[in-house]
mmCIF file of N, CA and C in Angstrom:
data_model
loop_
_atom_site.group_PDB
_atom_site.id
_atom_site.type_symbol
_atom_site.label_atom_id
_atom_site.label_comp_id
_atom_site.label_asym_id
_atom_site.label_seq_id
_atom_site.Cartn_x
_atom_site.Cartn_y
_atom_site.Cartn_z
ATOM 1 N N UNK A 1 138.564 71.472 180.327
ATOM 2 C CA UNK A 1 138.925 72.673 181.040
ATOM 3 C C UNK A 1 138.082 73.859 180.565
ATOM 4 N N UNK A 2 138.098 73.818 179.135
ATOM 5 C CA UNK A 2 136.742 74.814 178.434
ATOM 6 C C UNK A 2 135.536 74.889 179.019
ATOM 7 N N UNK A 3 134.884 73.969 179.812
ATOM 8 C CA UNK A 3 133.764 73.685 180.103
ATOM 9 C C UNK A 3 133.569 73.993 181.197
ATOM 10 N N UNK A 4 135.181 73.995 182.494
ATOM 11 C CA UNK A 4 134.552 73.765 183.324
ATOM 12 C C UNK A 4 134.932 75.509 183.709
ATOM 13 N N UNK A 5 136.054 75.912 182.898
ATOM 14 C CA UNK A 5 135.487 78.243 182.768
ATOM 15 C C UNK A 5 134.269 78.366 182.559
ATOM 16 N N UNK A 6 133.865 77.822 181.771
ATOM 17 C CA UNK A 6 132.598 78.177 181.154
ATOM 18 C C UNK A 6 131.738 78.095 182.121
ATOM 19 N N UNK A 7 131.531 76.977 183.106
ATOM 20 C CA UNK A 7 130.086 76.892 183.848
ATOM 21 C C UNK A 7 130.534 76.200 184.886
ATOM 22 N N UNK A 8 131.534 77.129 186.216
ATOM 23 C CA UNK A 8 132.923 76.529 187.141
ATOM 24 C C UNK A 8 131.211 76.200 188.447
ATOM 25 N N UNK A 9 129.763 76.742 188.525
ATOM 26 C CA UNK A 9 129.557 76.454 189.624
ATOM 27 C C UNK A 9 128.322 75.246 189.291
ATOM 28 N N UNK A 10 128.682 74.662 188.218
ATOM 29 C CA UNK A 10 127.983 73.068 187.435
ATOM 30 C C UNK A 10 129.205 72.295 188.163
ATOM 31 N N UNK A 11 130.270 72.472 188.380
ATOM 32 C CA UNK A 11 131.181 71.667 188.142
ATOM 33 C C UNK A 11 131.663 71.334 190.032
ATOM 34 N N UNK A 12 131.686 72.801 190.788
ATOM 35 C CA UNK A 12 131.019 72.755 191.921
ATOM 36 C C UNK A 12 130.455 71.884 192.746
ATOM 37 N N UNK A 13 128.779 72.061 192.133
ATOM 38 C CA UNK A 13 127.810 71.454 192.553
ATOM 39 C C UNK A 13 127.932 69.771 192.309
ATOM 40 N N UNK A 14 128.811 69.694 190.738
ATOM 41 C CA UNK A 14 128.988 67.888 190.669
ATOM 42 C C UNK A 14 129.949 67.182 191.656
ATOM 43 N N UNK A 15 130.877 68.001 192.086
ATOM 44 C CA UNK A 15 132.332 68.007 193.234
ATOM 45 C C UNK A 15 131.702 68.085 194.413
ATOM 46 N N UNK A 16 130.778 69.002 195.059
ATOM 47 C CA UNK A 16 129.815 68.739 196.426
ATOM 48 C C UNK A 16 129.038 67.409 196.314
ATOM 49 N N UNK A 17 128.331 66.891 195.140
ATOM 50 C CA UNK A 17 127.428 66.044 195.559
ATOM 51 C C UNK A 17 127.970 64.780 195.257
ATOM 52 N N UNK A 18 129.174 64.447 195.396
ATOM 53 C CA UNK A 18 130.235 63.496 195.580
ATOM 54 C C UNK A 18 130.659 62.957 196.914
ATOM 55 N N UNK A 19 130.593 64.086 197.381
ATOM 56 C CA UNK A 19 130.881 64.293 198.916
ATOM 57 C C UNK A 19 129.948 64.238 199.959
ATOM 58 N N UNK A 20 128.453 63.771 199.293
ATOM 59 C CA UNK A 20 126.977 63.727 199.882
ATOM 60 C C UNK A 20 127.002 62.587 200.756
ATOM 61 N N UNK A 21 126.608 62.939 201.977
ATOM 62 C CA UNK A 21 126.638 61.285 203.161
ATOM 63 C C UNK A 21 125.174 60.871 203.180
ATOM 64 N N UNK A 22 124.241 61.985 203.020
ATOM 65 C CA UNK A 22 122.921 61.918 203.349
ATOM 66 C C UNK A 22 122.015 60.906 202.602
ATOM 67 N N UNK A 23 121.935 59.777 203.506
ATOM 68 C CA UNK A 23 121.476 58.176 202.759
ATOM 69 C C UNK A 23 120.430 58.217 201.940
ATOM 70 N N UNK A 24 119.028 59.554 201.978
ATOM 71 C CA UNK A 24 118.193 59.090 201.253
ATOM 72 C C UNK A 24 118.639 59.531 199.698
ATOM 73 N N UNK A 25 119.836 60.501 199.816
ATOM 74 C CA UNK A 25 120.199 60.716 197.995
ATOM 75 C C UNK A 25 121.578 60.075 197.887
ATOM 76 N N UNK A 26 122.405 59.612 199.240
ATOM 77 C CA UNK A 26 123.713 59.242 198.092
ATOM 78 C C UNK A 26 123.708 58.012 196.960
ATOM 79 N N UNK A 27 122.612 56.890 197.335
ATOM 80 C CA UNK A 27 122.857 55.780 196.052
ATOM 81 C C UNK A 27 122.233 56.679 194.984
ATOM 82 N N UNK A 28 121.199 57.522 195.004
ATOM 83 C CA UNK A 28 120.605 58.136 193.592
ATOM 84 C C UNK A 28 122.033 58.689 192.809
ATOM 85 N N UNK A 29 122.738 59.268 193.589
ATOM 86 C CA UNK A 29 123.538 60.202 193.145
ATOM 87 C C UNK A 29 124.775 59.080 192.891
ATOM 88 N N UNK A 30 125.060 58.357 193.394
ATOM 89 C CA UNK A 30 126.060 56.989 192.994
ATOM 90 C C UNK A 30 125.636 55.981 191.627
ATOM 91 N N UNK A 31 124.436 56.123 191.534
ATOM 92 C CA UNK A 31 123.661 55.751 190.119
ATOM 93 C C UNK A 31 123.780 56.776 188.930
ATOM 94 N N UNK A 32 123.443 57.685 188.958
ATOM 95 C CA UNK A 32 123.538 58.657 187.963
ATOM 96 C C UNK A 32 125.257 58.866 187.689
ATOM 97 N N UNK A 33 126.168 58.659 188.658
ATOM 98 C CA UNK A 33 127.577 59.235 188.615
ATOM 99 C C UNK A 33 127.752 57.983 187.984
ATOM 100 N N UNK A 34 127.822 56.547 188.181
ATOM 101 C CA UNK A 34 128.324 55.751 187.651
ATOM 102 C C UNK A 34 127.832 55.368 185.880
ATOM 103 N N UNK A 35 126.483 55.782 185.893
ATOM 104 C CA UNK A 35 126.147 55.695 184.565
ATOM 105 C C UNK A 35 127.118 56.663 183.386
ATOM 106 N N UNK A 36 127.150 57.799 184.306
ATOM 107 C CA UNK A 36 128.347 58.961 183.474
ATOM 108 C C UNK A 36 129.077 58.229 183.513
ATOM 109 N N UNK A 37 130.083 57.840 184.297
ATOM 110 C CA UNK A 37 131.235 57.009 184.048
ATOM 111 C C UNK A 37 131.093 56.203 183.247
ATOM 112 N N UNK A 38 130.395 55.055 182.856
ATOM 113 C CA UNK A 38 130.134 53.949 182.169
ATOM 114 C C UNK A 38 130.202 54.506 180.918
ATOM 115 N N UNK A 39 129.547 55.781 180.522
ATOM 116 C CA UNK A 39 128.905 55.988 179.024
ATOM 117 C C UNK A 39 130.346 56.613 178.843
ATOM 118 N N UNK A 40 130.749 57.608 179.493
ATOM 119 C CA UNK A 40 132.216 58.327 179.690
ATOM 120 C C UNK A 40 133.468 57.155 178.719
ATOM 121 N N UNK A 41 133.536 55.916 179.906
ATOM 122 C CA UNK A 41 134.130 55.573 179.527
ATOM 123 C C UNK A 41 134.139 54.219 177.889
ATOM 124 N N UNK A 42 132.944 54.243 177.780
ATOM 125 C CA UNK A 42 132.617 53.628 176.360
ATOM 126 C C UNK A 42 132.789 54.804 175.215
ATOM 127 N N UNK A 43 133.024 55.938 175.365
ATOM 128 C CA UNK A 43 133.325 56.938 174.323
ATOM 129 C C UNK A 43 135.079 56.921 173.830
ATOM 130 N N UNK A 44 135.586 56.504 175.854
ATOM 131 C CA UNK A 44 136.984 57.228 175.902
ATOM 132 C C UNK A 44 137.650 56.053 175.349
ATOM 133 N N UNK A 45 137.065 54.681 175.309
ATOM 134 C CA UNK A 45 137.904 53.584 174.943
ATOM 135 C C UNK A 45 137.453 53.158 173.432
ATOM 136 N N UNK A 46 136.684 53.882 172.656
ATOM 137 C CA UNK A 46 136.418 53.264 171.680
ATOM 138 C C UNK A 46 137.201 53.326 170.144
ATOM 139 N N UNK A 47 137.961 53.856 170.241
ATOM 140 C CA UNK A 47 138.747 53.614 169.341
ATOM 141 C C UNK A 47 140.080 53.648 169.225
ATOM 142 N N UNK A 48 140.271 52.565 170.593
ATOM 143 C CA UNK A 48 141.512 52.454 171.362
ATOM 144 C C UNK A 48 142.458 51.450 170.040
ATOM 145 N N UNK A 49 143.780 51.722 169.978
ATOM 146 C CA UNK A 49 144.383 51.155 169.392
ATOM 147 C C UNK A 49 145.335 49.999 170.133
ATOM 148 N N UNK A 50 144.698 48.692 170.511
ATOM 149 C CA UNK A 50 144.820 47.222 170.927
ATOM 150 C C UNK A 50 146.607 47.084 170.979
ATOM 151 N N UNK A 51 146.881 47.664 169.753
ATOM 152 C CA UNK A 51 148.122 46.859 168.543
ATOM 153 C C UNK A 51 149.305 47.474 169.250
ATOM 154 N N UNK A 52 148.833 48.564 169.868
ATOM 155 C CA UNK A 52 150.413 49.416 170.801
ATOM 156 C C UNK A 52 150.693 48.884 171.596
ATOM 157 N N UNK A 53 149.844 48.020 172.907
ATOM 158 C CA UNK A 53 149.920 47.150 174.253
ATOM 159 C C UNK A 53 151.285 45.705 173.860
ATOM 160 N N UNK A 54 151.598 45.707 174.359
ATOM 161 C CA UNK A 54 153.105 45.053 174.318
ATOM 162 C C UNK A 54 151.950 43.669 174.247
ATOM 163 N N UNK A 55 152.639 42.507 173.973
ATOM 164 C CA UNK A 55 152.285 40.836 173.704
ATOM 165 C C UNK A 55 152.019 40.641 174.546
ATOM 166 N N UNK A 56 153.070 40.553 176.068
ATOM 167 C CA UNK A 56 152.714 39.814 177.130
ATOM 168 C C UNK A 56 151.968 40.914 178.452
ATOM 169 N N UNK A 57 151.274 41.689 177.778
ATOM 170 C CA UNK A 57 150.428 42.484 178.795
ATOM 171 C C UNK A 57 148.952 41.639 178.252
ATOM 172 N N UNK A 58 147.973 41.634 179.445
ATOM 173 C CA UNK A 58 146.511 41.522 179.330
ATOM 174 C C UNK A 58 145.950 42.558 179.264
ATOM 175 N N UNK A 59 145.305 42.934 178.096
ATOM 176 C CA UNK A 59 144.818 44.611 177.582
ATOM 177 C C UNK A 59 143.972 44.477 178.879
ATOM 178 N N UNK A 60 143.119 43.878 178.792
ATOM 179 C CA UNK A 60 141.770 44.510 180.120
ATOM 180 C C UNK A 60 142.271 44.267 181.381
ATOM 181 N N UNK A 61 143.509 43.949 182.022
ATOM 182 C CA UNK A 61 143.955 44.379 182.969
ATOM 183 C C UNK A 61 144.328 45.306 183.087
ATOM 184 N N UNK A 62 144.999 45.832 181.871
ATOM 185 C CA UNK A 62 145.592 47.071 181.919
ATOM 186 C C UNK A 62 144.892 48.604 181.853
ATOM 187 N N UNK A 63 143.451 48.152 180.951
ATOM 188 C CA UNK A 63 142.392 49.188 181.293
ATOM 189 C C UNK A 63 141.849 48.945 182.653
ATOM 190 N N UNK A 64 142.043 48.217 182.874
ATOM 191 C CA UNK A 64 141.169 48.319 184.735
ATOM 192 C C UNK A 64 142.443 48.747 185.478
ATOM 193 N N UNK A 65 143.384 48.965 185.160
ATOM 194 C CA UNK A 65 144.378 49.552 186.120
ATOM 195 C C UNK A 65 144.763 51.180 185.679
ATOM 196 N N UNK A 66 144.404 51.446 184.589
ATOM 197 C CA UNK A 66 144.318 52.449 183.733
ATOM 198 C C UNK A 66 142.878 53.423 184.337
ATOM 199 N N UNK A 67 141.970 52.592 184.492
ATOM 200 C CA UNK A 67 140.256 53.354 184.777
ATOM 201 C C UNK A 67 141.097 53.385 186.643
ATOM 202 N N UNK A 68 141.747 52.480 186.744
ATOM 203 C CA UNK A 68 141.654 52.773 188.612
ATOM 204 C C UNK A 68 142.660 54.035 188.793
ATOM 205 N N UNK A 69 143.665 54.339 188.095
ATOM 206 C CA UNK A 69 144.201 55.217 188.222
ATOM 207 C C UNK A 69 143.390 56.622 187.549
ATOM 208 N N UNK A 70 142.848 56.963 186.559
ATOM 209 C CA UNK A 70 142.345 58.268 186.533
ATOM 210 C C UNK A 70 141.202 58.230 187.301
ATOM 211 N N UNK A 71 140.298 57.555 187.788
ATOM 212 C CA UNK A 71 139.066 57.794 188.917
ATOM 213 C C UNK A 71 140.337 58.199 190.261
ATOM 214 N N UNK A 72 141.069 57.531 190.951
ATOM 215 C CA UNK A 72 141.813 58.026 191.479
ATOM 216 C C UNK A 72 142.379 59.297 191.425
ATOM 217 N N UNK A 73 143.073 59.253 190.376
ATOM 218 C CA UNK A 73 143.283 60.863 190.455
ATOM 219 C C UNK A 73 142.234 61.877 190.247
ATOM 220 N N UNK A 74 140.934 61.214 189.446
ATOM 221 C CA UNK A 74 139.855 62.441 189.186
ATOM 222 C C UNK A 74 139.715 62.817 191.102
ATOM 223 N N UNK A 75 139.208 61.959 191.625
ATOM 224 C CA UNK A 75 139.003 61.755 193.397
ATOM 225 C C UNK A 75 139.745 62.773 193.948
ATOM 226 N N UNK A 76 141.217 62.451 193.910
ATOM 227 C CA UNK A 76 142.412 63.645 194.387
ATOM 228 C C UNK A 76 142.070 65.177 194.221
ATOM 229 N N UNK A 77 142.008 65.184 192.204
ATOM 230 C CA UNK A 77 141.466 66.486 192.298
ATOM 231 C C UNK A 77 140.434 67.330 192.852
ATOM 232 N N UNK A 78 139.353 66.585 192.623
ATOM 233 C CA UNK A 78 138.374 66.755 193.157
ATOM 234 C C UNK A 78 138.141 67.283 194.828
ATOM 235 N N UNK A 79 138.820 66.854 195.766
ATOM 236 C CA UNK A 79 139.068 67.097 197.166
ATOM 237 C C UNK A 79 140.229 67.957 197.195
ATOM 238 N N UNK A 80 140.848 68.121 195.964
ATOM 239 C CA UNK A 80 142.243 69.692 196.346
ATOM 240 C C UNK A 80 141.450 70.520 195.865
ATOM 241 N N UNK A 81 141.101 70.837 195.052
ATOM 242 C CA UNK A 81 140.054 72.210 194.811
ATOM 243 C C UNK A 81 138.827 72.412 195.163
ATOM 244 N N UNK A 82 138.807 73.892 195.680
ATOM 245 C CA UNK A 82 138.235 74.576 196.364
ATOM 246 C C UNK A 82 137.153 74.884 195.849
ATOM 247 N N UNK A 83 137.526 75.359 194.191
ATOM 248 C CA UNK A 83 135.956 76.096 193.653
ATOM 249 C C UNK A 83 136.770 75.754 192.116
ATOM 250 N N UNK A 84 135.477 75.620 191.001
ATOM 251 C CA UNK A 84 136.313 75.497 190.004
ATOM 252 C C UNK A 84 136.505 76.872 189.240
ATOM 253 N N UNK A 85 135.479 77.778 189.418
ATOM 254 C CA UNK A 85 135.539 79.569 189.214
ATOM 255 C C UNK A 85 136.716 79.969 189.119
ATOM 256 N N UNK A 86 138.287 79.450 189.796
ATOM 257 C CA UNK A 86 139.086 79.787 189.057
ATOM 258 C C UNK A 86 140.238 78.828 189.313
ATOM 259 N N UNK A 87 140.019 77.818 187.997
ATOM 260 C CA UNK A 87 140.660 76.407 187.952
ATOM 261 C C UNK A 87 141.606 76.768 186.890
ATOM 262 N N UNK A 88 141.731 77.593 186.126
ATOM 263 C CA UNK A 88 142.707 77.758 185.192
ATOM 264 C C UNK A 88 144.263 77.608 185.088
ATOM 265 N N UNK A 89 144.597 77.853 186.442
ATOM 266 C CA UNK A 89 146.029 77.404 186.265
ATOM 267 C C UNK A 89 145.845 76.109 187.597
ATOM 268 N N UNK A 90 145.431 75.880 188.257
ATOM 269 C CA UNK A 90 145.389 74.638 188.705
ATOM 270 C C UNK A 90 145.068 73.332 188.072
ATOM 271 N N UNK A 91 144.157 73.878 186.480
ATOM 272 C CA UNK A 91 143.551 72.703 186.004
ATOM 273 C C UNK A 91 145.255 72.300 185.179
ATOM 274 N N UNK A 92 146.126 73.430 185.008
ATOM 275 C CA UNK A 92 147.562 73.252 183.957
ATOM 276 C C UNK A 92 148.103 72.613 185.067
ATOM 277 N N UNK A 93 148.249 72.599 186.156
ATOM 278 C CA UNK A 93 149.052 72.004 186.696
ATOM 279 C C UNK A 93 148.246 70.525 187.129
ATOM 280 N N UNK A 94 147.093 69.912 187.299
ATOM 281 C CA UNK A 94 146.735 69.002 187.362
ATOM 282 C C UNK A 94 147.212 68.064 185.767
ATOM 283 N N UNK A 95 146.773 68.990 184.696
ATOM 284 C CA UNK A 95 147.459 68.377 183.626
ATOM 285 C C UNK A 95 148.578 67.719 183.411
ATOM 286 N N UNK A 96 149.218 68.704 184.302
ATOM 287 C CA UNK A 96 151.312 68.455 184.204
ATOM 288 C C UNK A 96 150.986 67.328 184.755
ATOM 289 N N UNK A 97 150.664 66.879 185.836
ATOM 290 C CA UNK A 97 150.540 65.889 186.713
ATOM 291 C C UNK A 97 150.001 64.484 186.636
ATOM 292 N N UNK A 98 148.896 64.829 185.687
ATOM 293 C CA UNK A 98 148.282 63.718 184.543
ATOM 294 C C UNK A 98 149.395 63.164 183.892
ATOM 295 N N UNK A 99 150.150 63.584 182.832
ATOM 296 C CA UNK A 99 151.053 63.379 182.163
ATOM 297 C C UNK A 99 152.174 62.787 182.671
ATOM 298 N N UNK A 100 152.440 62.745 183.879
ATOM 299 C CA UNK A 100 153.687 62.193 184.630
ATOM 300 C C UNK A 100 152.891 60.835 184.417
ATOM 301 N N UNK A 101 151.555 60.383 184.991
ATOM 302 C CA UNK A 101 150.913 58.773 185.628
ATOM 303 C C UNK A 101 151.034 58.264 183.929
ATOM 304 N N UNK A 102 150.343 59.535 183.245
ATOM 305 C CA UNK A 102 150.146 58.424 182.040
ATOM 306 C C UNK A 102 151.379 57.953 180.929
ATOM 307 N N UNK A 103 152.183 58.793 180.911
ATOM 308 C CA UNK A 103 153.788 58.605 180.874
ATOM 309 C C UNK A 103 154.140 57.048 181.208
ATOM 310 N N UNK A 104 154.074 57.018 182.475
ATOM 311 C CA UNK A 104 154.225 56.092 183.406
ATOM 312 C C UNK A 104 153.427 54.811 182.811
ATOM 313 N N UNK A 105 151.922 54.475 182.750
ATOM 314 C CA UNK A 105 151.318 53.728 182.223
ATOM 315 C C UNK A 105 151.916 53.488 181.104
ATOM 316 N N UNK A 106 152.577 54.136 179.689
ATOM 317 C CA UNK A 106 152.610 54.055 178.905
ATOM 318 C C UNK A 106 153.888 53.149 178.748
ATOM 319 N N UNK A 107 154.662 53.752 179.335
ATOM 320 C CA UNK A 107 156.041 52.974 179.233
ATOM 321 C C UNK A 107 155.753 51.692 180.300
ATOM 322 N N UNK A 108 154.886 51.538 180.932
ATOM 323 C CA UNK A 108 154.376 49.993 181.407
ATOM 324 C C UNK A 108 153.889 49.509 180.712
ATOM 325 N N UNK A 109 152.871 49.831 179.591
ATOM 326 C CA UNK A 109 151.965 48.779 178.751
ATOM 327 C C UNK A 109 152.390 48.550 177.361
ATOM 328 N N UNK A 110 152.728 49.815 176.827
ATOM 329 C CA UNK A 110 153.101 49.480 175.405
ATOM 330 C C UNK A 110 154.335 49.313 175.005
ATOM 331 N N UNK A 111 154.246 48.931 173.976
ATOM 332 C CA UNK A 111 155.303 48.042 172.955
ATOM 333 C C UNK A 111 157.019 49.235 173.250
#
């Protein structure tokens, strides 16, 4: 949220070119977005603690249902806001809203 006060028409421009139909840049721009994601998510899982996930859950089902739900909701947000220039209390209430799914996940997967 620091980041995206800090520099709301970077964040903009990454939210428009999501939304790009125009064939000779959308795979460029579907390459570069997915590599973020990839590296994104090798940071966000790496020092995940295995030992909380209940016995009879399959951990990597549960991260692939885990990654399908926040790309999902990143998606949502992404198409409700307008500009991120002034995301400050929309980004608190996207938060609140975070916290309900992952709540939710939590008391589905772990122990």
């Amino acid at each position: 949220m620091e980041m995206q006060k800090r520099f709301p028409y970077v964040f903009d421009f990454l939210a428009s070119s999501q939304l790009e139909e125009g064939a000779d840049v959308k795979e460029f721009i579907k390459e570069k977005v997915d590599r973020i994601y990839y590296n994104g998510l090798k940071k966000m899982y790496k020092d995940i603690d295995y030992s909380k996930f209940r016995d009879d859950i399959q951990i990597e089902n549960a991260i692939e249902i885990l990654n399908w739900t926040m790309f999902g909701f990143g998606e949502k947000i992404i198409k409700e806001i307008d500009s991120f220039k002034d995301s400050k209390e929309f980004g608190k209430q996207a938060l609140k809203e975070w916290k309900i799914y992952s709540d939710m996940l939590k008391d589905s997967f772990y122990k």
